[in-house]
Short mmCIF file of C-alpha atoms in Angstrom, two decimals:
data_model
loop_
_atom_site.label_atom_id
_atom_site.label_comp_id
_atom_site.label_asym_id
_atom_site.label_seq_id
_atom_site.Cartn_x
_atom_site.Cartn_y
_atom_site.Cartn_z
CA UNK A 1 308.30 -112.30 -11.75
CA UNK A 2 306.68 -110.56 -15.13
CA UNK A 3 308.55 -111.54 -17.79
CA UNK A 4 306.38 -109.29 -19.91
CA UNK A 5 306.81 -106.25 -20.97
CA UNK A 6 304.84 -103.04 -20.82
CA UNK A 7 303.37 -100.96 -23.87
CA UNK A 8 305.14 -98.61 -22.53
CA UNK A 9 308.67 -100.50 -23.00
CA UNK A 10 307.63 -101.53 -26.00
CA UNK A 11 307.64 -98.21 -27.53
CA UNK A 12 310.60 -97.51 -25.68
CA UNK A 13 312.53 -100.85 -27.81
CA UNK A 14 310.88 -99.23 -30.89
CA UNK A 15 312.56 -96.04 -30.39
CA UNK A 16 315.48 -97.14 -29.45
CA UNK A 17 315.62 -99.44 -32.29
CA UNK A 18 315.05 -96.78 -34.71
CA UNK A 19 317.42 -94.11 -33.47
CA UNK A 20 320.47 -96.72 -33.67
CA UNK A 21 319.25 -98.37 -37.49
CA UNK A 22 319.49 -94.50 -38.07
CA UNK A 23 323.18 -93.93 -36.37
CA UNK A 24 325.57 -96.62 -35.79
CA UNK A 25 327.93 -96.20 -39.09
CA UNK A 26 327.40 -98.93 -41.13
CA UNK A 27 330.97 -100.06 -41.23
CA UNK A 28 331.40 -100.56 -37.25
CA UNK A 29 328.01 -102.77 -37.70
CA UNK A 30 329.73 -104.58 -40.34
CA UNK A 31 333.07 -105.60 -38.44
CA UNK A 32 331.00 -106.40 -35.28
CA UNK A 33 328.33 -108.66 -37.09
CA UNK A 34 331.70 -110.22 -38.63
CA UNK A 35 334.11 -110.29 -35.71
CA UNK A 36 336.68 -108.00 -37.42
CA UNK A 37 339.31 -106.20 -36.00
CA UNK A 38 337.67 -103.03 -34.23
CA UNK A 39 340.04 -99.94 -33.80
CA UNK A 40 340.08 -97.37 -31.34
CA UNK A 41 338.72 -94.72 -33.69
CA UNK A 42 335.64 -97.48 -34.15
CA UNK A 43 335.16 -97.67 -30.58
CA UNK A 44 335.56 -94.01 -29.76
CA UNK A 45 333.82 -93.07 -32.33
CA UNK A 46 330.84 -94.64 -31.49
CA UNK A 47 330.90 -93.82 -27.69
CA UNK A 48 331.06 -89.91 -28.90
CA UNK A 49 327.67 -90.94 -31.20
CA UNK A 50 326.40 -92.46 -28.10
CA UNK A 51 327.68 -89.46 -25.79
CA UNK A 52 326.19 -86.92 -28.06
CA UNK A 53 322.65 -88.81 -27.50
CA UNK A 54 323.58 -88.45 -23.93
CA UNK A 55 323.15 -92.97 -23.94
CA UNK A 56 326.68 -93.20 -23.29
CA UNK A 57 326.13 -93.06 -19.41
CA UNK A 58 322.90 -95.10 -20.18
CA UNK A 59 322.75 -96.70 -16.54
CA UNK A 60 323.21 -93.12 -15.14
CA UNK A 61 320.53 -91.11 -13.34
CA UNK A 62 319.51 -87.88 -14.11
CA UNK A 63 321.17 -86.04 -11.19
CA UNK A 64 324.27 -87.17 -12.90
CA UNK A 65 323.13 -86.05 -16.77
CA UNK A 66 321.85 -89.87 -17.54
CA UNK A 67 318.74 -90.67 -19.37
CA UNK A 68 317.18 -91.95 -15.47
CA UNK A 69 316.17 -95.11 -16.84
CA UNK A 70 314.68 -98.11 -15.07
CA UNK A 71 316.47 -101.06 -15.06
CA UNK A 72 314.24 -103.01 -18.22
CA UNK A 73 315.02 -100.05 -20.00
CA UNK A 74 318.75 -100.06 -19.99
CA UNK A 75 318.26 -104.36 -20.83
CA UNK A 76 316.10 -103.27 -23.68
CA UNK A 77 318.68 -100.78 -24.45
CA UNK A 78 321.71 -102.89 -24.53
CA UNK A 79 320.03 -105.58 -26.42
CA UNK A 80 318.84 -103.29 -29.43
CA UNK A 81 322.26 -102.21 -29.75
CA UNK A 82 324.00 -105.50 -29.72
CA UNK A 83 321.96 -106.97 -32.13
CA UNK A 84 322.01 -103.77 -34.63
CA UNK A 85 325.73 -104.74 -34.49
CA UNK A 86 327.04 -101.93 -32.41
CA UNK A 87 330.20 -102.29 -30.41
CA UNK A 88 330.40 -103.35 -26.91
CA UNK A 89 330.77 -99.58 -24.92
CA UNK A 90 334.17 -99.67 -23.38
CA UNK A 91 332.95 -100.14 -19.45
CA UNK A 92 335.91 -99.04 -17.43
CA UNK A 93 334.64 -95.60 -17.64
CA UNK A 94 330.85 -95.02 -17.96
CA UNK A 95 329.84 -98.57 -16.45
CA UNK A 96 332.82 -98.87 -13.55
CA UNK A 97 334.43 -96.25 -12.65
CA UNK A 98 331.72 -93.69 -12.46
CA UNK A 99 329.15 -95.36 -10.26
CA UNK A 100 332.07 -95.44 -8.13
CA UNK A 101 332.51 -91.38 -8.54
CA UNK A 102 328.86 -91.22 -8.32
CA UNK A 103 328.59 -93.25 -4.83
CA UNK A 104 331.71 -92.13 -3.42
CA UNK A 105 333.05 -89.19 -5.33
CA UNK A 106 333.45 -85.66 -3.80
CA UNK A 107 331.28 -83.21 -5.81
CA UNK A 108 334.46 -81.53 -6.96
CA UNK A 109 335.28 -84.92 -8.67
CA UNK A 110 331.68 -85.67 -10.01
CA UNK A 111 331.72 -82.35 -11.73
CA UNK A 112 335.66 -82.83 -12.53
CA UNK A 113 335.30 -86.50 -13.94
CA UNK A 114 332.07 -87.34 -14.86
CA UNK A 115 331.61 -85.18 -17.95
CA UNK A 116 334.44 -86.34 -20.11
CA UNK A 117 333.34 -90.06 -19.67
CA UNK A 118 329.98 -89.26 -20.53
CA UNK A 119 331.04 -87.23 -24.00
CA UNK A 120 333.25 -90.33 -24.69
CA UNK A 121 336.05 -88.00 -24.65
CA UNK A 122 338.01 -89.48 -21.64
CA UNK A 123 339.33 -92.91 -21.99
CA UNK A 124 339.89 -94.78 -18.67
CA UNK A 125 341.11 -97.81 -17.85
CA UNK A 126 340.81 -100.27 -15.10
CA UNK A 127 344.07 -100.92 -12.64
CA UNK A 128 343.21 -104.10 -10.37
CA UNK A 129 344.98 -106.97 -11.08
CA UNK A 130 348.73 -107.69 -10.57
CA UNK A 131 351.18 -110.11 -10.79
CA UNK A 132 350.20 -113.10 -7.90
CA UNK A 133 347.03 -110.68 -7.26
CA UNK A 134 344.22 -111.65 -9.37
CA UNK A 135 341.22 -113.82 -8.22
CA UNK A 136 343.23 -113.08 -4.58
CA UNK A 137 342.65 -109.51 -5.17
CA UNK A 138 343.35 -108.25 -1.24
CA UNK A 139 347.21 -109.49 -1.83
CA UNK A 140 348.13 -106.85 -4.13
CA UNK A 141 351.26 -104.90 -3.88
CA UNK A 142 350.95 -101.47 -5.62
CA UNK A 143 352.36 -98.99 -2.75
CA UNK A 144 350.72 -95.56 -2.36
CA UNK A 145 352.72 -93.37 0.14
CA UNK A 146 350.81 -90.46 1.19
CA UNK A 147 353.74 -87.63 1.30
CA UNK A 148 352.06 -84.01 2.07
CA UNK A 149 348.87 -82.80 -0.55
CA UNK A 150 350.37 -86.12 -3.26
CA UNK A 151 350.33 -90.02 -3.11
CA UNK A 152 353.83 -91.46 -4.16
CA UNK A 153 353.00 -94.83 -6.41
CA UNK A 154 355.28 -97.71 -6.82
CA UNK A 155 354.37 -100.82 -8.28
CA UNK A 156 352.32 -103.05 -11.49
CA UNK A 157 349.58 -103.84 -12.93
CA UNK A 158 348.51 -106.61 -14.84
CA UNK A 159 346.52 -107.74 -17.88
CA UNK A 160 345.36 -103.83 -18.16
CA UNK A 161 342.86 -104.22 -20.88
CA UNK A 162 343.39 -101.33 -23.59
CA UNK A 163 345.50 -99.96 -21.47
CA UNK A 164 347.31 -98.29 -24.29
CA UNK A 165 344.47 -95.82 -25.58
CA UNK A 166 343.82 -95.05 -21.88
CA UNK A 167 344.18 -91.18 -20.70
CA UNK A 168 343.34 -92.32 -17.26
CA UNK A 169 343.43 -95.09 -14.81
CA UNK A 170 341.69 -96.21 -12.15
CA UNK A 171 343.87 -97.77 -9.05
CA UNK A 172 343.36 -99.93 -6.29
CA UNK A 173 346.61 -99.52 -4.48
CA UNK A 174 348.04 -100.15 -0.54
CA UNK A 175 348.37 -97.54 1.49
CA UNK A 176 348.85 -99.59 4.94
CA UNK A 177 349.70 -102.89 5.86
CA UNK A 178 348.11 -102.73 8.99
CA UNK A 179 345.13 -105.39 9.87
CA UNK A 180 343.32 -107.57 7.44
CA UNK A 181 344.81 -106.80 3.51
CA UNK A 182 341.22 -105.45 3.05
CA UNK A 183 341.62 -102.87 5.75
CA UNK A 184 344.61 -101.26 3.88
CA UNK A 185 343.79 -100.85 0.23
CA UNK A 186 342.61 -97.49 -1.06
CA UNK A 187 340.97 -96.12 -4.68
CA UNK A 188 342.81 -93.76 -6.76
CA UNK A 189 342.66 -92.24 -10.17
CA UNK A 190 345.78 -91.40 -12.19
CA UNK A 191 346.55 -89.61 -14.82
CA UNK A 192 347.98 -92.12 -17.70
CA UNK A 193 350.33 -88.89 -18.90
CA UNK A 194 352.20 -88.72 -15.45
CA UNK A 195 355.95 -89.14 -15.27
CA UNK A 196 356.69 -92.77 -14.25
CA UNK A 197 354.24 -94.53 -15.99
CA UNK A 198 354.53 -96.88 -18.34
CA UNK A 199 352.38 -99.36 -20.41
CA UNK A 200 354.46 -102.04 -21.92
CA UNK A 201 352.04 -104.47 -24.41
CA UNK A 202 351.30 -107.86 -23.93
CA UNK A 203 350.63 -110.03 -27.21
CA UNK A 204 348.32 -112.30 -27.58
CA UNK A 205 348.42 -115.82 -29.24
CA UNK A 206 346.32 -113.90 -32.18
CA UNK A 207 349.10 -111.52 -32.59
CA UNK A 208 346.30 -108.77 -30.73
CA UNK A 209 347.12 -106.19 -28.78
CA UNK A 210 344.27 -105.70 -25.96
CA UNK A 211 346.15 -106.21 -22.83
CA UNK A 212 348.99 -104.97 -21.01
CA UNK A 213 351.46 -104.30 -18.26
CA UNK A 214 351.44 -101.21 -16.57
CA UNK A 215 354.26 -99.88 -14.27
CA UNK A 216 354.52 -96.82 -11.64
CA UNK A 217 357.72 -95.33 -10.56
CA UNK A 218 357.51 -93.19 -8.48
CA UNK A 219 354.40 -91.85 -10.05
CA UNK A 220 353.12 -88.60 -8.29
CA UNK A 221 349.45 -88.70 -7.72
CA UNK A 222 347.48 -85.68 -6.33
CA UNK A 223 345.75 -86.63 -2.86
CA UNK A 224 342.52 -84.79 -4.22
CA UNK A 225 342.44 -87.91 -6.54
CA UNK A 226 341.75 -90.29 -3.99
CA UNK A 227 338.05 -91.72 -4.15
CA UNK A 228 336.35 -91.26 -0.62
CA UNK A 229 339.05 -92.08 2.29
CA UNK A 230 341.91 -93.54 2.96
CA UNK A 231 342.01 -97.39 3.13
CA UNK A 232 338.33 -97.93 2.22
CA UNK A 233 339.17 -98.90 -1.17
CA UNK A 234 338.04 -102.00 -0.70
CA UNK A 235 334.62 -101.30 -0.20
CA UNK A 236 334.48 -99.41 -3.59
CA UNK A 237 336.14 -101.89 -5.45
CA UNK A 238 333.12 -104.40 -4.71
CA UNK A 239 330.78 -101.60 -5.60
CA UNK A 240 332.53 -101.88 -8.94
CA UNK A 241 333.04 -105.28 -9.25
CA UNK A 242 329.30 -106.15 -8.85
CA UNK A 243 328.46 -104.05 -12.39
CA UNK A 244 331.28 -105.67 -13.92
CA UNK A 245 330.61 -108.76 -13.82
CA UNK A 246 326.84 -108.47 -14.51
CA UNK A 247 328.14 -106.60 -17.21
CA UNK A 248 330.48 -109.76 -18.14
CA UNK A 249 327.34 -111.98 -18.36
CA UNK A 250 326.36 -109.83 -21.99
CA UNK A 251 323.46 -112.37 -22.84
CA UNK A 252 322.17 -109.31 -25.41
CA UNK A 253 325.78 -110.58 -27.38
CA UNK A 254 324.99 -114.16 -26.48
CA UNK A 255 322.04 -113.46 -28.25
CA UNK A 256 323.41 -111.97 -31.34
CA UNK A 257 326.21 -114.20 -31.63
CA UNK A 258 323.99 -117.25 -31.46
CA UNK A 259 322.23 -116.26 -34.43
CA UNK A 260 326.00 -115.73 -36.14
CA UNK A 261 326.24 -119.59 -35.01
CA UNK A 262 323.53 -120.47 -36.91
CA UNK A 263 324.81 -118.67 -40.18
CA UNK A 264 327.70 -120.63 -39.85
CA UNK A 265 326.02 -123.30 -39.39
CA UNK A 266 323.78 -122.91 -42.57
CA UNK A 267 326.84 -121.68 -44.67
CA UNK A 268 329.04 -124.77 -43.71
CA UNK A 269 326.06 -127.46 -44.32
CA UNK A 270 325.89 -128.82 -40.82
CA UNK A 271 322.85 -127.21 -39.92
CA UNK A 272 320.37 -130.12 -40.45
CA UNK A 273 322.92 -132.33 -39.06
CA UNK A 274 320.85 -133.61 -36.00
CA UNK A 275 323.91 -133.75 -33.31
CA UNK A 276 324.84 -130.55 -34.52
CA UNK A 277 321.63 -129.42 -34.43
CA UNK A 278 321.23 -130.86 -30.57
CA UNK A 279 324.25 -128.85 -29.79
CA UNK A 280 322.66 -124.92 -31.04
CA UNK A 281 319.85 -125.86 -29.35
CA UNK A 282 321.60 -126.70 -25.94
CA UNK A 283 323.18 -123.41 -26.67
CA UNK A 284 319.79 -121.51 -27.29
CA UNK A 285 318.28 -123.21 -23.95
CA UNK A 286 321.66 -121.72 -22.10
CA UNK A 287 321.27 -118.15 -23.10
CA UNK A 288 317.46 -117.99 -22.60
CA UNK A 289 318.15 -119.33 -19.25
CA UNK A 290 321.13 -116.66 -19.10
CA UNK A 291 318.69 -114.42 -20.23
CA UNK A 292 316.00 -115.41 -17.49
CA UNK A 293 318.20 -114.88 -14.50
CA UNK A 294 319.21 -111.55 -15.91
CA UNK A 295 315.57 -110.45 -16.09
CA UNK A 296 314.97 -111.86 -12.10
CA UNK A 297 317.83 -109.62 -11.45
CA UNK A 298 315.83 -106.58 -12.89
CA UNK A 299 312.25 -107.65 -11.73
CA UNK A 300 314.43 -107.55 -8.31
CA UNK A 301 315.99 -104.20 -8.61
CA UNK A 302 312.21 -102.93 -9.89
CA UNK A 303 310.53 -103.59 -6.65
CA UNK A 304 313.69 -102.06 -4.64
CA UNK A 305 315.16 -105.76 -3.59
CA UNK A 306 319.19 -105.97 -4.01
CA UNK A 307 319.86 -108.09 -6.59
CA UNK A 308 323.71 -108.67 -6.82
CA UNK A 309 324.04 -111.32 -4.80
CA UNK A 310 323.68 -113.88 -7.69
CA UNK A 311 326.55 -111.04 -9.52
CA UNK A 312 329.37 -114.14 -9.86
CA UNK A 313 326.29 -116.21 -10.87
CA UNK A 314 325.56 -114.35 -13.87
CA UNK A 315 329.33 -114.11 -14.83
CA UNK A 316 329.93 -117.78 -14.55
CA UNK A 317 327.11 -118.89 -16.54
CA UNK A 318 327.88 -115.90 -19.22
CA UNK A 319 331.42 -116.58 -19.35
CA UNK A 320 330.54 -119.96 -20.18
CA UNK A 321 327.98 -119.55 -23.07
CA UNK A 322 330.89 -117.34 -24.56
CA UNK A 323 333.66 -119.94 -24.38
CA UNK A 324 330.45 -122.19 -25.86
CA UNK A 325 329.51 -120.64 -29.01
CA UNK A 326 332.82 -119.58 -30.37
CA UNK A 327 333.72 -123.30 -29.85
CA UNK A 328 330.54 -124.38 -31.87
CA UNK A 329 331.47 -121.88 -34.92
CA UNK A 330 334.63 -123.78 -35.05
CA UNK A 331 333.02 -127.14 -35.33
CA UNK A 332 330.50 -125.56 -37.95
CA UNK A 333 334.00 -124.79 -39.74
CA UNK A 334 335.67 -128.02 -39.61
CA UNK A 335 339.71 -127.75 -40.50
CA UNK A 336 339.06 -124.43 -42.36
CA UNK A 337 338.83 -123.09 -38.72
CA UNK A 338 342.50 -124.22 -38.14
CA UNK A 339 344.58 -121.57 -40.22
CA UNK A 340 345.42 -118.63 -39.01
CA UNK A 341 345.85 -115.67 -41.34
CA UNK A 342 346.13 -112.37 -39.43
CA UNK A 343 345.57 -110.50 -41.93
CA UNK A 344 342.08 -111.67 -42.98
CA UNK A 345 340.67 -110.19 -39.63
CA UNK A 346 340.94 -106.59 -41.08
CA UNK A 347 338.06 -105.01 -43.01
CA UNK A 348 338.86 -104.17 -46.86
CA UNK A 349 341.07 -107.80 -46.85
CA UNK A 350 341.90 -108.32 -50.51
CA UNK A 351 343.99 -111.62 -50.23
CA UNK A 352 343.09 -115.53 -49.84
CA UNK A 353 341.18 -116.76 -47.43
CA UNK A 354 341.18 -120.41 -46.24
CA UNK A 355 338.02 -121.42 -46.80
CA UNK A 356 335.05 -118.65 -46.85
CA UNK A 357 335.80 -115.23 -45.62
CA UNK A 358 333.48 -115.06 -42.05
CA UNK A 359 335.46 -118.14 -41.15
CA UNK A 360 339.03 -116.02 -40.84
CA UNK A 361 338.32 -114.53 -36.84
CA UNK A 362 336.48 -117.79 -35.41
CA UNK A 363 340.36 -119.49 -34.62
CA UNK A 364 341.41 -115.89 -33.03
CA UNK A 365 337.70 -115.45 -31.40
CA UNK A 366 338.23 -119.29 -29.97
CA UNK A 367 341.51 -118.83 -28.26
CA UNK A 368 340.34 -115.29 -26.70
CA UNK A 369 337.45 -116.48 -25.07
CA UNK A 370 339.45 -119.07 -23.15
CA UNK A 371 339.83 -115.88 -21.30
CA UNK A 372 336.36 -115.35 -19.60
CA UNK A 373 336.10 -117.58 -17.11
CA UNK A 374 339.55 -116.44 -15.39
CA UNK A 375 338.83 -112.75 -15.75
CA UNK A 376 336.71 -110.45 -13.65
CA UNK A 377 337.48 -113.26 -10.77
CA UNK A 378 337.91 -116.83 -12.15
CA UNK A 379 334.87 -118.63 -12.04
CA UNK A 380 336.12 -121.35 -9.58
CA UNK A 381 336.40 -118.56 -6.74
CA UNK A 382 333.20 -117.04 -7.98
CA UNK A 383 331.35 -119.96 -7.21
CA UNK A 384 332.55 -120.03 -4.14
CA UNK A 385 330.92 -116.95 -3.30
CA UNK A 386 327.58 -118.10 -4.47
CA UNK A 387 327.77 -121.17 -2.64
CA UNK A 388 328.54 -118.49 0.67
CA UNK A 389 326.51 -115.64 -0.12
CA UNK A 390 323.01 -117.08 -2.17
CA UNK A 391 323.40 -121.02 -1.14
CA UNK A 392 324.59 -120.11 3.17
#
């Protein structure tokens, strides 16, 4: 493995570097680098920057109107934008959902679906887990009952992430219940505007708003919307699942927020406190490590070996470092960590903060990371599949 890189990539960092110090709006950089409440207009807006660059679909290949870049070049990439303070891109469309299209897609859908999410126009959103269906994925219950040229949906979805700005959906829903559950689960996209579908919030403990329920009754779904055939579903969906969670592992934000740990750090007067100091650097060692295994993964895909076996590895390990350093800005904090003042997580904030002003989201950023090791498949299943799949 050459953990080097080329001239070549270097220029390529440079001028990546460059165009987004030149583009991302100043005030999405500053709510990112501070953890502030990002809307959808930030996050759109910056995926319609990105899709105007034609970096939106950055992983794409050129047959598909992507930039065809190798796999260090898409790392280099995502870490120049995550630590110029750019948002996360929303992956349900351009990094899930249209590999899938892409791999499986009828032409008539690649040249129906594929623009929009490139342009950022066309927000999707991602439709696997349900109630008593999440790690266990192959028990869920959403019916789709094929009646002449449409698909007839019944059923719910769970812990729909942005669900609410979404325009589309993407469905893995049972259309037999013949055989193994695998054998009868099929891919489907829906459109979010169709009659029967609803998207009731779900609150979080931060008083956030970033994942929901989503019903179908008797939602009517075009057949020409199903992804390849009938009851292969499954198949796609691990197609899918093995970009998301690489993409869960995000060591380029592990990276950035590190440094924000630091700050903290600094700010509060713990920094030269030697435990303290033991614990960034157990940190640091984590996400070069992170970092590491992320770079094997490209050295593999470089010289044409498949690399996502160790997928669940890198989302375990990521997951973690996540849950890690927003714990470690709350110790920086102390009991200034401990209030919560909603309010103080907006940019432009005029009233009193409870100790200094970056300390407001750490409490809220805390709590919502307890998330990541359940999500994407918990990390107790996903090791699991390491121990099956890399380990035998």
């Amino acid at each position: 493995m050459d953990l080097a890189f080329t001239p070549e990539e270097q220029q390529f960092r440079e001028e990546v570097r460059a165009w987004v110090r030149a583009n991302l709006p100043e005030d999405i950089a500053h709510k990112v680098h501070n953890a502030l409440h990002l809307t959808r207009d930030d996050m759109q807006r910056w995926a319609r920057i990105l899709g105007k660059k034609g970096w939106l679909g950055y992983g794409w290949p050129k047959q598909f109107g992507g930039p065809g870049w190798t796999a260090v070049q898409k790392h280099l990439f995502e870490e120049e934008t995550a630590l110029a303070g750019a948002p996360r891109i929303v992956p349900f469309g351009p990094v899930m959902v249209a590999p899938v299209i892409m791999a499986f897609g009828s032409p008539e859908q690649q040249k129906r679906f594929l623009p929009g999410i490139a342009s950022g126009e066309v927000w999707w959103s991602q439709g696997y887990s349900e109630p008593g269906s999440g790690s266990d994925l192959a028990s869920l219950k959403t019916r789709a009952e094929r009646k002449g040229d449409k698909y007839i949906v019944n059923g719910q979805k769970t812990w729909t992430t942005l669900a609410q700005y979404g325009d589309w959906i993407f469905c893995l829903v049972r259309t037999s219940t013949e055989g193994k559950p695998q054998t009868g689960i099929s891919f489907l996209l829906v459109d979010m505007k169709s009659p029967g579908v609803t998207v009731r919030p779900i609150i979080m403990l931060d008083g956030g708003h970033e994942v929901n329920e989503v019903f179908f009754d008797n939602v009517e779904v075009p057949a020409e919307n199903l992804i390849g055939e009938e009851n292969k579903g499954w198949t796609y969906a691990k197609h899918l699942l093995s970009h998301e969670r690489t993409n869960i592992a995000d060591v380029n934000r592990a990276k950035r927020e590190l440094e924000r740990v630091k700050r903290i750090a600094r700010n509060e007067g713990v920094y030269n406190d030697t435990r303290f100091r033991d614990e960034i650097a157990k940190l640091e060692v984590d996400v070069v490590a992170l970092e590491m295994l992320v770079l094997r993964v490209l050295s593999a895909e470089k010289s044409g070996k498949n690399p996502l076996d160790i997928a669940g590895l890198l989302k375990i390990k990521g997951s973690e470092i996540q849950q890690r350093y927003t714990e470690l800005m709350m110790l920086a904090a102390g009991p200034y960590a401990a209030p919560f003042v909603k309010e103080a997580m907006e940019a432009g904030y005029q009233g009193e903060y409870v100790g200094a002003a970056y300390i407001a989201p750490l409490a809220a950023s805390y709590f919502n990371m307890r998330k990541t090791t359940i999500y994407g498949g918990s990390n107790e299943v996903q090791r699991n599949i390491v121990a099956q799949t890399v380990l035998g």
